[in-house]
Tab-separated table of C-alpha atoms in Angstrom:
chain	number	residue	atom	x	y	z
A	757	MET	CA	250.046	-29.195	100.659
A	758	ASN	CA	251.298	-28.949	104.111
A	759	ALA	CA	253.751	-31.347	105.726
A	760	PRO	CA	252.131	-34.884	107.247
A	761	LEU	CA	250.586	-33.824	111.046
A	762	SER	CA	252.085	-36.774	112.986
A	763	PRO	CA	254.243	-35.789	115.781
A	764	PRO	CA	255.187	-38.643	118.540
A	765	SER	CA	253.494	-37.241	120.950
A	766	THR	CA	251.281	-34.448	121.887
A	767	GLU	CA	250.964	-34.291	125.448
A	768	SER	CA	251.987	-30.974	125.974
A	769	LEU	CA	249.893	-29.618	123.716
A	770	GLU	CA	247.079	-31.119	124.096
A	771	LYS	CA	246.995	-29.593	127.032
A	772	LEU	CA	247.402	-26.195	126.787
A	773	TYR	CA	244.811	-27.069	124.140
A	774	GLN	CA	242.368	-28.059	126.104
A	775	ASN	CA	243.872	-25.083	129.200
A	776	ASN	CA	243.403	-22.135	127.412
A	777	PHE	CA	241.284	-23.004	123.814
A	778	SER	CA	238.850	-21.266	124.732
A	779	TRP	CA	240.924	-17.979	126.171
A	780	LEU	CA	242.587	-17.758	122.559
A	781	GLN	CA	238.976	-17.986	121.254
A	782	ASN	CA	237.961	-15.012	123.280
A	783	TRP	CA	241.370	-13.614	122.884
A	784	LEU	CA	240.840	-12.943	118.630
A	785	ARG	CA	237.427	-12.169	119.230
A	786	ASP	CA	238.059	-8.892	120.786
A	787	ARG	CA	240.104	-7.999	117.835
A	788	LEU	CA	238.360	-8.726	115.327
A	789	SER	CA	234.584	-9.088	116.717
A	790	CYS	CA	233.510	-11.536	114.676
A	791	SER	CA	233.332	-15.132	116.612
A	792	TYR	CA	233.352	-17.230	113.241
A	793	GLN	CA	236.472	-16.010	112.212
A	794	ALA	CA	237.850	-15.765	115.928
A	795	ALA	CA	236.972	-19.855	116.893
A	796	ASP	CA	238.445	-20.713	112.836
A	797	LEU	CA	241.705	-18.753	113.189
A	798	ALA	CA	242.156	-20.016	117.077
A	799	GLN	CA	241.871	-23.293	115.704
A	800	ASP	CA	244.138	-22.318	112.941
A	801	THR	CA	246.529	-21.273	115.479
A	802	PHE	CA	246.664	-25.244	117.092
A	803	ILE	CA	247.168	-26.237	113.391
A	804	ARG	CA	250.004	-24.090	113.254
A	805	LEU	CA	251.912	-25.692	116.475
A	806	LEU	CA	251.256	-29.150	115.434
A	807	THR	CA	254.040	-28.220	112.287
A	808	VAL	CA	256.288	-26.726	114.979
A	809	PRO	CA	259.216	-29.587	115.097
A	810	ASP	CA	259.082	-30.195	118.805
A	811	VAL	CA	256.929	-28.806	119.687
A	812	ASN	CA	255.961	-30.834	123.113
A	813	GLY	CA	259.038	-29.531	124.712
A	814	LYS	CA	259.221	-25.956	123.322
A	815	ILE	CA	256.059	-26.010	124.931
A	816	ASP	CA	257.666	-26.772	128.261
A	817	ALA	CA	260.003	-25.270	128.323
A	818	ILE	CA	257.397	-21.809	127.832
A	819	ARG	CA	256.611	-19.760	131.210
A	820	GLU	CA	253.976	-17.945	129.607
A	821	PRO	CA	252.064	-20.026	127.488
A	822	ARG	CA	249.036	-18.020	126.573
A	823	SER	CA	251.903	-15.066	125.262
A	824	TYR	CA	252.942	-17.867	123.501
A	825	LEU	CA	250.180	-18.434	121.548
A	826	VAL	CA	249.466	-14.575	121.298
A	827	THR	CA	252.452	-15.003	119.149
A	828	VAL	CA	251.972	-17.640	117.094
A	829	ALA	CA	247.885	-16.245	117.260
A	830	LYS	CA	248.815	-13.272	115.132
A	831	ARG	CA	251.050	-14.358	112.745
A	832	VAL	CA	248.159	-16.891	111.588
A	833	MET	CA	245.885	-13.011	112.043
A	834	ILE	CA	248.592	-11.435	109.679
A	835	ASP	CA	248.898	-14.886	107.025
A	836	HIS	CA	245.368	-14.925	107.489
A	837	PHE	CA	244.421	-11.289	105.969
A	838	ARG	CA	247.369	-11.378	103.793
A	839	ARG	CA	245.277	-14.101	102.168
A	840	LYS	CA	242.222	-12.595	101.734
A	841	THR	CA	244.146	-8.811	100.902
A	842	ILE	CA	245.224	-11.149	97.869
A	843	GLU	CA	242.153	-12.639	97.123
A	844	GLN	CA	240.244	-9.725	97.225
A	845	SER	CA	242.883	-7.729	94.935
A	846	TYR	CA	242.633	-10.961	92.461
A	847	LEU	CA	238.823	-10.974	92.520
A	848	GLN	CA	239.183	-7.418	91.719
A	849	ALA	CA	241.695	-8.004	88.882
A	850	LEU	CA	239.360	-10.549	87.184
A	851	MET	CA	236.596	-8.751	86.694
A	852	GLN	CA	238.254	-5.905	84.920
A	853	GLN	CA	239.700	-8.923	82.506
A	854	PRO	CA	238.297	-8.814	78.751
A	855	GLU	CA	235.612	-10.726	78.707
A	856	GLN	CA	237.257	-13.452	76.066
A	857	GLU	CA	240.196	-14.309	78.752
A	858	VAL	CA	237.473	-16.300	81.346
A	859	ILE	CA	240.148	-18.279	83.919
A	860	SER	CA	237.903	-21.137	85.261
A	861	ALA	CA	237.181	-21.198	88.672
A	862	GLU	CA	240.301	-24.631	88.860
A	863	GLN	CA	242.661	-22.257	87.466
A	864	SER	CA	241.451	-19.602	89.518
A	865	THR	CA	242.159	-21.520	92.370
A	866	ILE	CA	245.545	-22.719	90.769
A	867	MET	CA	246.525	-19.527	90.678
A	868	LEU	CA	245.581	-17.851	94.055
A	869	GLU	CA	247.479	-21.648	95.688
A	870	THR	CA	250.305	-19.672	93.543
A	871	LEU	CA	250.061	-16.074	94.233
A	872	TYR	CA	250.013	-17.120	98.402
A	873	ARG	CA	253.138	-18.923	98.195
A	874	VAL	CA	254.863	-15.869	95.988
A	875	ASP	CA	253.552	-13.589	99.057
A	876	ALA	CA	254.853	-15.968	101.792
A	877	MET	CA	258.165	-16.407	99.524
A	878	LEU	CA	258.775	-12.108	99.043
A	879	ASN	CA	257.026	-11.805	101.978
A	880	GLU	CA	260.476	-10.547	104.394
A	881	LEU	CA	262.043	-9.560	101.966
A	882	GLY	CA	261.801	-4.759	102.257
A	883	PRO	CA	259.192	-3.053	99.944
A	884	LYS	CA	261.935	-1.685	98.177
A	885	VAL	CA	263.251	-4.997	97.114
A	886	LYS	CA	259.652	-6.107	96.672
A	887	SER	CA	259.105	-3.705	94.086
A	888	ALA	CA	262.047	-4.033	91.994
A	889	PHE	CA	261.730	-7.642	91.935
A	890	LEU	CA	257.488	-8.060	91.274
A	891	MET	CA	258.448	-5.332	87.777
A	892	SER	CA	261.187	-6.896	87.174
A	893	GLN	CA	259.682	-10.360	86.968
A	894	LEU	CA	255.818	-9.735	86.442
A	895	LYS	CA	256.185	-6.719	84.468
A	896	GLY	CA	259.720	-8.057	82.534
A	897	MET	CA	260.353	-4.152	82.998
A	898	THR	CA	264.818	-3.613	82.651
A	899	TYR	CA	266.953	-2.490	85.379
A	900	ARG	CA	266.692	0.670	83.927
A	901	GLU	CA	263.418	1.251	83.978
A	902	ILE	CA	263.044	0.115	87.511
A	903	ALA	CA	265.986	2.140	88.248
A	904	ALA	CA	263.947	5.101	86.869
A	905	GLU	CA	260.339	4.926	88.594
A	906	MET	CA	262.002	4.483	91.799
A	907	GLN	CA	264.708	6.979	91.320
A	908	LEU	CA	267.508	4.654	92.367
A	909	SER	CA	271.119	4.034	90.393
A	910	GLU	CA	270.833	1.135	87.884
A	911	SER	CA	273.298	-0.643	90.296
A	912	SER	CA	271.098	-0.310	93.457
A	913	VAL	CA	268.372	-2.066	91.561
A	914	LYS	CA	270.648	-4.974	90.429
A	915	LYS	CA	271.851	-5.347	94.345
A	916	TYR	CA	268.063	-5.157	95.215
A	917	MET	CA	267.375	-8.140	92.481
A	918	ALA	CA	270.069	-10.244	93.761
A	919	LYS	CA	269.142	-10.076	97.253
A	920	ALA	CA	265.301	-10.503	96.145
A	921	LEU	CA	266.493	-14.140	93.850
A	922	GLN	CA	269.521	-14.709	96.655
A	923	HIS	CA	266.427	-14.610	99.224
A	924	CYS	CA	263.861	-17.087	97.129
A	925	LEU	CA	266.264	-19.706	95.653
A	926	MET	CA	266.876	-19.795	99.516
A	927	PHE	CA	263.274	-19.533	100.761
A	928	SER	CA	261.872	-22.438	98.454
A	929	LEU	CA	264.569	-24.526	99.075
A	930	TYR	CA	264.090	-24.810	102.597
A	931	GLU	CA	260.510	-25.461	101.946
A	932	GLN	CA	261.343	-28.135	99.318
A	933	LEU	CA	263.570	-29.529	102.779
A	934	GLU	CA	260.199	-29.018	105.407
A	935	ALA	CA	257.699	-31.006	102.860
B	20	MET	CA	273.557	-34.340	95.701
B	21	SER	CA	270.876	-35.380	97.297
B	22	LEU	CA	269.051	-32.741	100.207
B	23	THR	CA	267.980	-35.482	102.212
B	24	SER	CA	269.650	-35.252	104.967
B	25	GLY	CA	268.160	-31.664	105.259
B	26	ASN	CA	271.599	-30.138	105.132
B	27	VAL	CA	272.688	-27.647	102.608
B	28	SER	CA	275.814	-27.595	101.994
B	29	ARG	CA	278.073	-24.529	102.206
B	30	GLN	CA	279.523	-24.881	98.703
B	31	GLN	CA	275.970	-25.907	97.670
B	32	GLN	CA	274.352	-21.967	99.507
B	33	THR	CA	277.905	-20.059	97.496
B	34	ALA	CA	277.167	-22.068	94.154
B	35	LEU	CA	273.299	-20.178	95.107
B	36	MET	CA	274.190	-17.309	96.040
B	37	ASN	CA	276.490	-16.738	92.834
B	38	ALA	CA	273.606	-17.636	90.381
B	39	ALA	CA	270.511	-15.375	91.713
B	40	GLN	CA	274.216	-12.934	90.506
B	41	TRP	CA	274.838	-14.362	87.393
B	42	HIS	CA	271.073	-14.008	86.276
B	43	VAL	CA	270.870	-10.156	86.811
B	44	GLU	CA	274.313	-9.820	84.912
B	45	LEU	CA	272.894	-12.077	82.212
B	46	THR	CA	269.219	-10.391	82.280
B	47	ASP	CA	271.038	-7.326	81.929
B	48	GLU	CA	270.035	-5.586	78.884
B	49	SER	CA	273.673	-4.318	78.287
B	50	VAL	CA	275.273	-8.085	78.668
B	51	THR	CA	278.799	-8.314	77.294
B	52	LYS	CA	279.714	-11.142	75.280
B	53	LYS	CA	282.365	-11.583	78.075
B	54	ALA	CA	280.357	-11.936	81.066
B	55	ARG	CA	278.239	-14.656	79.225
B	56	GLU	CA	281.084	-16.488	78.728
B	57	ALA	CA	282.149	-16.248	82.143
B	58	TRP	CA	279.061	-17.008	83.278
B	59	HIS	CA	279.666	-20.154	80.854
B	60	LYS	CA	282.716	-21.024	82.448
B	61	TRP	CA	281.528	-20.485	86.499
B	62	LEU	CA	278.628	-22.776	85.379
B	63	VAL	CA	280.639	-25.710	84.128
B	64	GLU	CA	283.545	-25.864	86.692
B	65	GLN	CA	281.330	-27.635	89.681
B	66	PRO	CA	278.336	-29.406	89.686
B	67	GLU	CA	276.890	-27.679	92.690
B	68	ASN	CA	276.789	-24.608	89.753
B	69	GLN	CA	274.743	-27.031	87.662
B	70	TRP	CA	272.621	-27.514	90.812
B	71	ALA	CA	271.904	-24.252	91.799
B	72	TRP	CA	271.225	-22.892	88.294
B	73	GLN	CA	268.446	-26.007	87.711
B	74	ARG	CA	266.998	-23.953	91.237
B	75	LEU	CA	267.142	-20.766	90.059
B	76	GLU	CA	265.822	-21.461	86.812
B	77	LYS	CA	263.200	-23.671	88.361
B	78	LEU	CA	261.993	-21.020	90.739
B	79	GLN	CA	261.977	-18.717	87.387
B	80	ARG	CA	259.608	-20.742	85.354
B	81	GLN	CA	256.997	-20.360	89.187
B	82	PHE	CA	256.937	-16.725	87.575
B	83	VAL	CA	256.066	-17.246	84.045
B	84	THR	CA	252.747	-19.437	84.846
B	85	LEU	CA	251.439	-16.079	86.437
B	86	PRO	CA	249.326	-13.409	84.174
B	87	ASN	CA	251.192	-10.596	84.599
B	88	GLU	CA	249.491	-7.894	85.579
B	89	LEU	CA	246.811	-10.162	87.624
B	90	ALA	CA	249.429	-11.354	89.672
B	91	PHE	CA	251.223	-7.201	89.941
B	92	ASN	CA	247.978	-5.813	91.147
B	93	SER	CA	248.179	-8.799	93.771
B	94	LEU	CA	251.143	-8.918	95.146
B	95	ASN	CA	252.281	-5.249	95.356
B	96	ALA	CA	248.325	-4.999	97.282
B	97	SER	CA	249.456	-7.224	99.798
B	98	LEU	CA	252.728	-5.332	100.387
B	99	ASP	CA	251.194	-2.626	102.011
B	100	SER	CA	249.248	-4.418	104.008
B	101	ALA	CA	252.095	-5.914	105.416
B	102	SER	CA	252.034	-3.785	107.957
B	103	VAL	CA	249.321	-4.430	109.972
B	104	GLN	CA	249.315	-4.053	113.587
B	105	PHE	CA	247.264	-5.377	115.852
């Protein structure tokens, strides 16, 4: 799913890893109160750095590498919790499904991956725009119905919809370019 | 019109923005025949528009594959957790 991890040189990143991995792990443990999770997320933070274009150049230019690490680690944590929330509500919804609609483990995995992707795509939209978009796309509600539900004018709903679609189109385009 | 250069032309961007607007117009329950004709005219106007419309249809297909209620509940839940602070 991720881009191939083969930056030309990883010297600065390696040094950053050697000097700060334990420190980052401690920083994360203080916030997560779980050392296994802290180790995983510290690892994920460095994996994410590998995907940053010209990461070594960036690291060299940074005065405070630890505050940069913390910024990236926070994003990794937020994503981690978002995924967990989706996973939990997905499992909860799954359990409420009628038995004849049993979903296989493989289907579940694929569906969760799609949900993570869609969630990441909608992540940057404001809550109102996102809600309107989900009601239209997933519930098949008309613009008038959404307007009534959200106590907005129909033209506002249409504006939100256009905004959400435009954002998703650009997002999926750049995602494809990076892949 | 490939995107291998990693750049999206201004025309392509404009076409994507317009495609989104058109989609909203066409999925409005009170859409008129006139609007449909205007959309078709836009579509055949230039290849960028057809490309953008295909991108939009591809995006739509992603949502169609999701089980509605399940996906709605899951994605809506993550809306509430988006404000987590550390």
